[in-house]
Structures are given as structure tokens and as C-alpha cells.
mmCIF file of C-alpha atoms in Angstrom:
data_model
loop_
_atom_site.group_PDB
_atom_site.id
_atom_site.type_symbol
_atom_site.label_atom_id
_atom_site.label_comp_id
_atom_site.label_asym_id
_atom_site.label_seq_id
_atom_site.Cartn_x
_atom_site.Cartn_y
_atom_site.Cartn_z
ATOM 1 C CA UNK A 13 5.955 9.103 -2.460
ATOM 2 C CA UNK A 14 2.103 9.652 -1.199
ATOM 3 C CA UNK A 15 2.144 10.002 2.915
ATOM 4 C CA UNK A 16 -0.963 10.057 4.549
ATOM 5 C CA UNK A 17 -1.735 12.005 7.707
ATOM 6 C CA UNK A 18 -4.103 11.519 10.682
ATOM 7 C CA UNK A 19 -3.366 14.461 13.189
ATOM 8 C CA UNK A 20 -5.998 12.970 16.072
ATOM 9 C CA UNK A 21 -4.138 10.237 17.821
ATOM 10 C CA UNK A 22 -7.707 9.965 19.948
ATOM 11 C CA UNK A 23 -10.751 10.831 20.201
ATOM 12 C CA UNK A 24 -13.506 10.002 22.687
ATOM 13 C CA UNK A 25 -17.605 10.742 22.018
ATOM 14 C CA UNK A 26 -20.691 9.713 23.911
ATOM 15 C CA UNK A 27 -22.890 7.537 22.118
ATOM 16 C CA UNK A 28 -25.489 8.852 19.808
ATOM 17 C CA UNK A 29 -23.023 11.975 19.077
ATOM 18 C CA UNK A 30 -21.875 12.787 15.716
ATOM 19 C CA UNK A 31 -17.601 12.705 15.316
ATOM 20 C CA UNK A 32 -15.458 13.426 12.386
ATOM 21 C CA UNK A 33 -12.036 12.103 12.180
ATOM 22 C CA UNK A 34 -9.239 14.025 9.897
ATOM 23 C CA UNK A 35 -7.036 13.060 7.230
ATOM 24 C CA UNK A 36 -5.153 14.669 5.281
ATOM 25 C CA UNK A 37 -2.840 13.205 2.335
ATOM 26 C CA UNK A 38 0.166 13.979 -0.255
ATOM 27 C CA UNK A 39 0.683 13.384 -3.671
ATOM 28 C CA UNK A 40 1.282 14.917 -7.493
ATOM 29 C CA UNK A 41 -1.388 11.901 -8.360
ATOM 30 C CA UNK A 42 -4.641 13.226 -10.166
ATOM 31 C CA UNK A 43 -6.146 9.758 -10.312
ATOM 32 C CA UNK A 44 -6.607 7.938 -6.866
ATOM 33 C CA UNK A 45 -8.369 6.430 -4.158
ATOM 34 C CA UNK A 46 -8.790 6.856 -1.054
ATOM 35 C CA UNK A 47 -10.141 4.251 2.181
ATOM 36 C CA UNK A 48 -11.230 4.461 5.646
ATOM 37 C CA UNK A 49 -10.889 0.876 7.328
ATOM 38 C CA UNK A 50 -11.789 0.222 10.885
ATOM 39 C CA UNK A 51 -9.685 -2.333 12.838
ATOM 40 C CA UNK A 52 -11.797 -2.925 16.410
ATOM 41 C CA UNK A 53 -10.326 -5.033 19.307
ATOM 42 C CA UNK A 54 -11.203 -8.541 17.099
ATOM 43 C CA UNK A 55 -7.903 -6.895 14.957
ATOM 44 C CA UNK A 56 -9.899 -7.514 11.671
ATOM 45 C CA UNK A 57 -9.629 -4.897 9.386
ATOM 46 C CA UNK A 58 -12.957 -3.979 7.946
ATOM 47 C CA UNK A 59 -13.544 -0.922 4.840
ATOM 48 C CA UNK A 60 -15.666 1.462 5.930
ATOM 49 C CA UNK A 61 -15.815 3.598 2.901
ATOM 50 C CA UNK A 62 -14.331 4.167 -0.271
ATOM 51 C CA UNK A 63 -13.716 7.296 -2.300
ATOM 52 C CA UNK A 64 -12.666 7.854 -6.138
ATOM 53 C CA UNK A 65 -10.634 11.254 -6.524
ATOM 54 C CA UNK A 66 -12.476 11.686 -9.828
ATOM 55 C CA UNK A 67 -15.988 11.955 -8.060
ATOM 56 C CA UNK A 68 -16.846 15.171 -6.801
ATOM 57 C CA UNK A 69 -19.621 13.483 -4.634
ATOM 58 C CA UNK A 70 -18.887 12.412 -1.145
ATOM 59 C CA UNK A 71 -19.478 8.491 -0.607
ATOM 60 C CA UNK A 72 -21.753 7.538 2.313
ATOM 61 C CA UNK A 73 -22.030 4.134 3.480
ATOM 62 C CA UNK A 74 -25.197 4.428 6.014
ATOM 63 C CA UNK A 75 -24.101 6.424 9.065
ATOM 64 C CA UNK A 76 -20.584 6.914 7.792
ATOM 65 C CA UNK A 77 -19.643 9.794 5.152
ATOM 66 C CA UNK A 78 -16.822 11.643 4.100
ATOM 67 C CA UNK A 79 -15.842 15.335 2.998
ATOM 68 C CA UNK A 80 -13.974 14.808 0.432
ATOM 69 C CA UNK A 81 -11.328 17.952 -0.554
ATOM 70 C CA UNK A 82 -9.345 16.846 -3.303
ATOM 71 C CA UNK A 83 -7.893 20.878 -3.642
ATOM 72 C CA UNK A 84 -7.229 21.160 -0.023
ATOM 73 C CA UNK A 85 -6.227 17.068 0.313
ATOM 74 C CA UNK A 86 -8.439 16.215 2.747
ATOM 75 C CA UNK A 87 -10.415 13.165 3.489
ATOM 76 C CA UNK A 88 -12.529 12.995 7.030
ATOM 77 C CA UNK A 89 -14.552 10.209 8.005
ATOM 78 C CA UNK A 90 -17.976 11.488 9.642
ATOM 79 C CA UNK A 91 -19.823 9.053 12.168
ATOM 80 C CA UNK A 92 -23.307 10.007 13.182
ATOM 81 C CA UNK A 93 -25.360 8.616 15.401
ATOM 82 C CA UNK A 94 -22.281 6.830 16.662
ATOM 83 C CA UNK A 95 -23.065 3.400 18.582
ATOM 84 C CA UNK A 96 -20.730 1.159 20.956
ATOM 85 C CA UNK A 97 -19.951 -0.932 18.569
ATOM 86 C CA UNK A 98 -17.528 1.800 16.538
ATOM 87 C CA UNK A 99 -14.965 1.539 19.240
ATOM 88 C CA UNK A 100 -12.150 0.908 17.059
ATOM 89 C CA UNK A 101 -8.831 1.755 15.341
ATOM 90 C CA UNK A 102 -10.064 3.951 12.303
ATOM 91 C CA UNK A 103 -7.320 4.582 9.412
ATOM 92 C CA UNK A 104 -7.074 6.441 6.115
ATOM 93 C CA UNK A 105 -5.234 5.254 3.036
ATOM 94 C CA UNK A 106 -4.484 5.788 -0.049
ATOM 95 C CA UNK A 107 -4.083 3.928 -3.053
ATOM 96 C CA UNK A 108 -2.953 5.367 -6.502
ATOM 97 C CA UNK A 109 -4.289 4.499 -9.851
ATOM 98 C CA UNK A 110 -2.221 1.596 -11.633
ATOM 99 C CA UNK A 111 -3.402 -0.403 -13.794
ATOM 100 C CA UNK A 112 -0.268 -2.595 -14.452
ATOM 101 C CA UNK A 113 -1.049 -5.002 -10.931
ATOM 102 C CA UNK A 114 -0.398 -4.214 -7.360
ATOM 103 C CA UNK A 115 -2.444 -1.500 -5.455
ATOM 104 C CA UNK A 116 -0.629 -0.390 -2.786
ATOM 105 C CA UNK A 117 -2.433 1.188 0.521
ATOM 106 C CA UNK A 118 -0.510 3.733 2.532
ATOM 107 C CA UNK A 119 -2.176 4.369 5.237
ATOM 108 C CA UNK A 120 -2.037 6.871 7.927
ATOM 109 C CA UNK A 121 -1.335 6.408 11.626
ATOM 110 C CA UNK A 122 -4.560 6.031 12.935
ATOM 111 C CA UNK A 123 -7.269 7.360 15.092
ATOM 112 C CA UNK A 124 -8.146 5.422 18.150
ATOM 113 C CA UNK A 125 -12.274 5.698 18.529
ATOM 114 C CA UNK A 126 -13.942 5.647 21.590
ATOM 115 C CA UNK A 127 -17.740 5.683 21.864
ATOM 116 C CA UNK A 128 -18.665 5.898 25.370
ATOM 117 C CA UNK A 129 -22.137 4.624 27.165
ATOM 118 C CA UNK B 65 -16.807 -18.555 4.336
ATOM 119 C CA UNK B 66 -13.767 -17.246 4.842
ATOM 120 C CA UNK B 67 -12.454 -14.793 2.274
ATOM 121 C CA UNK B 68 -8.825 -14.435 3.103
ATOM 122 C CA UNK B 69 -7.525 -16.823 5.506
ATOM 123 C CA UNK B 70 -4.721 -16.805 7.732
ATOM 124 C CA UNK B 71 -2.822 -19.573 9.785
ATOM 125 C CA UNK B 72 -1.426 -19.326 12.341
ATOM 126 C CA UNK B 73 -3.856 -16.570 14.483
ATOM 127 C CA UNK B 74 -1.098 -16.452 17.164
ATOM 128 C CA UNK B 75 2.907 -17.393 17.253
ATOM 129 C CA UNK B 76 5.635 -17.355 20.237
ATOM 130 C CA UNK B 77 9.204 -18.804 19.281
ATOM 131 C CA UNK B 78 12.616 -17.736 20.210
ATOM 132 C CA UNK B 79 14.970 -15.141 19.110
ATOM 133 C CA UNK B 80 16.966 -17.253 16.018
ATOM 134 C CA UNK B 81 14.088 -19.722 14.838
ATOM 135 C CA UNK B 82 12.563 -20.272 11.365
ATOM 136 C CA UNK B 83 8.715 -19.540 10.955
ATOM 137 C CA UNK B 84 6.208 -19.419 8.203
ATOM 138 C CA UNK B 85 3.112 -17.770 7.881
ATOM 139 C CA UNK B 86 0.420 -18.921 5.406
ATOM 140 C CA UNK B 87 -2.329 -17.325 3.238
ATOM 141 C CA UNK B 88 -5.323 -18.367 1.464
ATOM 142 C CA UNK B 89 -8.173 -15.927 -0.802
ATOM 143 C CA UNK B 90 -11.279 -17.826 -2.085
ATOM 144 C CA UNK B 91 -12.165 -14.523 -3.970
ATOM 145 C CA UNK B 92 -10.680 -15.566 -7.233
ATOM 146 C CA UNK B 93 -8.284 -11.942 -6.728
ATOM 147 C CA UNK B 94 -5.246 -11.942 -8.705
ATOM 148 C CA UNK B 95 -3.267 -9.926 -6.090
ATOM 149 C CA UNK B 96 -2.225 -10.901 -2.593
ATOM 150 C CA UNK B 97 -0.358 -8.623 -0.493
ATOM 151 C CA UNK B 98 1.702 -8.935 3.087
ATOM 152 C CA UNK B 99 1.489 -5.887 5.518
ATOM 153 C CA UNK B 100 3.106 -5.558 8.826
ATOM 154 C CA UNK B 101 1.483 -3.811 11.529
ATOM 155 C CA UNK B 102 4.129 -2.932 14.809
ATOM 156 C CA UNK B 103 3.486 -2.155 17.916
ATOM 157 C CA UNK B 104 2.214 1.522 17.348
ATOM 158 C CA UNK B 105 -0.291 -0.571 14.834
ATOM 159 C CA UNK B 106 1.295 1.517 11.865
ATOM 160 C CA UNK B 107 0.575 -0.667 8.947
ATOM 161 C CA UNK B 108 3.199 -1.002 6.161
ATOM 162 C CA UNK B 109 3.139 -3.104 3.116
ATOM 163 C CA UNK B 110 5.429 -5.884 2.771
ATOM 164 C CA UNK B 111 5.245 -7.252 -0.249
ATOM 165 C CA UNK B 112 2.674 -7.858 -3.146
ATOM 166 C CA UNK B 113 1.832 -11.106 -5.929
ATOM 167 C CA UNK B 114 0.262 -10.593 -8.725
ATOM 168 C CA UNK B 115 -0.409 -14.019 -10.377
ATOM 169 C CA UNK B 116 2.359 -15.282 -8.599
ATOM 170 C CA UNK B 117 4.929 -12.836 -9.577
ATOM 171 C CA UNK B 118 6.109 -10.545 -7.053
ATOM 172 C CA UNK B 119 5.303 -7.059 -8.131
ATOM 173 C CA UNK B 120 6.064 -5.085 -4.718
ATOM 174 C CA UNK B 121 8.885 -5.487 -2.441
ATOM 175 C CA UNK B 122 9.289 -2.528 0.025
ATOM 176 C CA UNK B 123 12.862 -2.624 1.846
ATOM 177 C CA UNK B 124 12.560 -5.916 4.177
ATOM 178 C CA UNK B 125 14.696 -7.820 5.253
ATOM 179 C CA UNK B 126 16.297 -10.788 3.473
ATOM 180 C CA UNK B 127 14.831 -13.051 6.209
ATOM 181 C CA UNK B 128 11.407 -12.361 5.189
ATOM 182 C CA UNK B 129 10.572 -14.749 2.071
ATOM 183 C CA UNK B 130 7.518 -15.082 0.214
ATOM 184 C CA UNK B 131 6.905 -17.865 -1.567
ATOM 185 C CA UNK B 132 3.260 -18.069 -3.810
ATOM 186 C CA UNK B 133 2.433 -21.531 -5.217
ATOM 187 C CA UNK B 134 -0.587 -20.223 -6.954
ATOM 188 C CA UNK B 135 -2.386 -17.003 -7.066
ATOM 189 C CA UNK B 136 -4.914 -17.988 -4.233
ATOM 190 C CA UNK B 137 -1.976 -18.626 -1.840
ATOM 191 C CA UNK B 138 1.015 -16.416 -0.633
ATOM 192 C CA UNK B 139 2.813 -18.183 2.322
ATOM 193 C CA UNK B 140 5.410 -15.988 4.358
ATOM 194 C CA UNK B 141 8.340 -17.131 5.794
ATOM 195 C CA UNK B 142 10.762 -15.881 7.978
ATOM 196 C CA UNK B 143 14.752 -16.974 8.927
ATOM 197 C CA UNK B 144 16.739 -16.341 12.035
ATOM 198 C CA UNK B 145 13.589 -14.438 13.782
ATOM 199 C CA UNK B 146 14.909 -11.005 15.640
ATOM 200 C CA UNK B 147 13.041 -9.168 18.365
ATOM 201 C CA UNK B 148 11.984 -6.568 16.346
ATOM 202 C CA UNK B 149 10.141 -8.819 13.600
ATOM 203 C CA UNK B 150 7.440 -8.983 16.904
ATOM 204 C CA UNK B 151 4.107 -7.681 14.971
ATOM 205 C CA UNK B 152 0.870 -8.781 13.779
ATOM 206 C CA UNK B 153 0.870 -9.323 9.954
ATOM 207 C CA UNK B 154 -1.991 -9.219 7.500
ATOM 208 C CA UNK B 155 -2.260 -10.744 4.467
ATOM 209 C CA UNK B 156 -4.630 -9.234 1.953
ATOM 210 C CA UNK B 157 -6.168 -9.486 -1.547
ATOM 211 C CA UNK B 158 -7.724 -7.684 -4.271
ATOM 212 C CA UNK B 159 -8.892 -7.403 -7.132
ATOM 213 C CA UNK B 160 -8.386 -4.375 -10.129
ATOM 214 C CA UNK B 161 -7.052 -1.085 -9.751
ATOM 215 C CA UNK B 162 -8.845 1.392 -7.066
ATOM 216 C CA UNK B 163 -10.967 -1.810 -5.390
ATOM 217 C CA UNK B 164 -10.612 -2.466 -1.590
ATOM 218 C CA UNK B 165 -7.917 -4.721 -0.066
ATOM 219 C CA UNK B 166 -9.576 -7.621 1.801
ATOM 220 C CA UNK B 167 -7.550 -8.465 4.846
ATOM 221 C CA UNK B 168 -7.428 -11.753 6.968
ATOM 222 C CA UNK B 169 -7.465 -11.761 10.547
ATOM 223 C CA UNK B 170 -3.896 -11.027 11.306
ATOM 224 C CA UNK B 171 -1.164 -13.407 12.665
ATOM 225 C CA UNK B 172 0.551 -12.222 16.103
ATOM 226 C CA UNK B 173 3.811 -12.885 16.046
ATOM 227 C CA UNK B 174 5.741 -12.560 19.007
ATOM 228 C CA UNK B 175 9.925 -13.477 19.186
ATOM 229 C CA UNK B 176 11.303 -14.093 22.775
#
């Protein structure tokens, strides 16, 4: 069974700083995915980014970007130029490859986010 | 436009009551999905449709029952409500292997 693992319960940054938030993740998969989704105080859960294991190139999404280290299993989430409005829950998941129907996310425990004035 | 819809945002019953949950995706997906989040917002799936045949179901309860009428619905409903079912829970959809899961808003549900 894949597990995923956020070690940083919290983290706190002033605005305009640049954070990165850790993941790291199981699994005898070759062929995956992996997701950061941000859940703010609204409780919506909105993807953030979105990584195939088969690309060796990091995704960016605008300020967000990840270092992706499929050897070492790693997946962090860099913010830069962090604003107010990324106060959130952040979490990492994973998703295997299966083309037969369901994807199932695991996700991680989360990283509470808070960008300070 | 809503993409995945949920109703009811908020619930409060009583220890022992019946509820139901319900689900709607306009994204034409062909799989719909029901996580629970607790109250350390650790999110877990649930259970998972695929054209209206259950593909996933993770060790829940017998009280929790899904029920999909059609592949853009998946209703949830829950039997002799416990304390501990207190949680939000998302519904979700997607598409083909390795896309996103689109979430709706979450449903609290609290049991007194």
C-alpha cells in the first residue's frame, strides 16, 4: 500500500518570502502521479499542481513548483513570492496508474500554511 | 457553474438518526468518489463509482451506503449515525487515469 508523508505539521512565512513544504511518499509503483491540493478556510479543495512520475521535469503552475525526486521519493511544493491569500491547508497525494477505473488519492497529513502580513 | 455539487453544506442530528448526503458532477466524469476528512482533516477515501458500479470500497462501515442512480450522481447515506461518523465529507470526480480529482465543497456533518 502507497503512504504518503508530510513531516511539517506547520509552517509560518512572512509575505513575499519563498517556502517549500516536504513530502515524501512509498511505493514499488514505477508509473504514478502525484498532487498538491490546497484546502483554505472556505474548506474547498483546490489542485495546485500536478506531477507525472514519468517526467523528469518539475511542473510549475505560476508561483508554485515542485522538486520532484522520484529516486529519493520526494515531492515538495515551492511557494515564492508567497501572498495572504496562500493561508491554507496544503496536502500531497498520490495516485497510481490504473487504467481499469477508479484513481485513488492517498494523501498525506497535511501542512498547515501561514503567510503572515 | 458548479462542477461538483454538494447538498447539504452543513448537518446536526442526533446520535441514532438516518442521513443522506447527495452529489452532483456536470463534468461528464465517469468516476465519482466519497472521502472523509476527521477532525485532524486527514482525508481518506470512502468509496468510488465508476459508471455506476462501485469499484472502491475501503473498510467502512455497513451504515455508510452509497447509492448512484447515474454516473453524474453518487448520493451517500448513512444509518444509525454514531459520534464518531462527525466529519466533513467530500465528494469528488474525475476523469481517466493520472487526471485531478475535482472536489465539492464538503458537507459538515456533525452527530450529537
Amino acid at each position: 500500500a502507497q503512504t504518503v508523508t508530510q513531516s511539517q505539521p506547520e509552517m509560518s512565512v512572512q509575505e513575499a518570502e519563498t517556502v517549500t513544504l516536504s513530502c515524501t511518499y512509498d511505493t514499488s509503483e514505477n508509473n504514478y502521479y502525484l498532487f498538491w491540493y490546497k484546502q483554505p478556510p472556505s474548506r474547498q479543495m483546490i489542485l495546485v499542481i500536478r506531477q507525472e512520475a514519468y517526467k523528469q521535469q518539475n511542473a510549475t503552475e505560476n508561483r508554485f513548483s515542485v522538486n520532484f525526486q522520484k529516486a529519493a521519493k520526494s515531492f515538495s511544493l515551492k511557494i515564492s513570492d508567497s501572498q495572504l491569500g496562500d493561508t491554507a491547508m496544503y496536502f500531497c497525494a498520490f495516485m497510481k496508474h490504473d487504467i481499469e477505473g477508479a484513481q485513488k488519492l492517498v494523501f498525506g497529513q497535511g501542512t498547515r500554511l501561514t503567510i503572515n502580513p | 457553474d458548479t462542477a461538483v455539487s454538494q447538498t447539504p453544506k452543513y448537518l446536526v442530528t442526533q446520535m441514532g438518526n438516518d442521513k443522506s448526503i447527495k452529489c452532483e458532477q456536470n463534468l461528464g466524469h465517469d468516476t465519482m468518489y466519497w472521502y472523509k476528512q476527521d477532525s485532524k482533516k486527514f482525508l481518506k477515501i470512502m468509496f468510488s463509482y465508476n459508471n455506476k458500479e462501485l469499484i472502491i470500497n475501503e473498510t467502512v462501515p455497513n451504515r455508510f451506503s452509497p447509492k448512484s442512480p447515474d454516473k453524474a450522481h453518487l448520493n451517500l447515506h448513512i444509518n444509525s449515525l454514531e459520534l464518531g461518523d462527525s466529519a466533513v465529507y467530500f465528494c469528488a470526480s474525475s476523469q481517466v487515469t493520472g487526471f485531478p480529482l475535482h472536489f465539492g465543497n464538503g458537507t459538515r456533518l456533525t452527530v450529537t
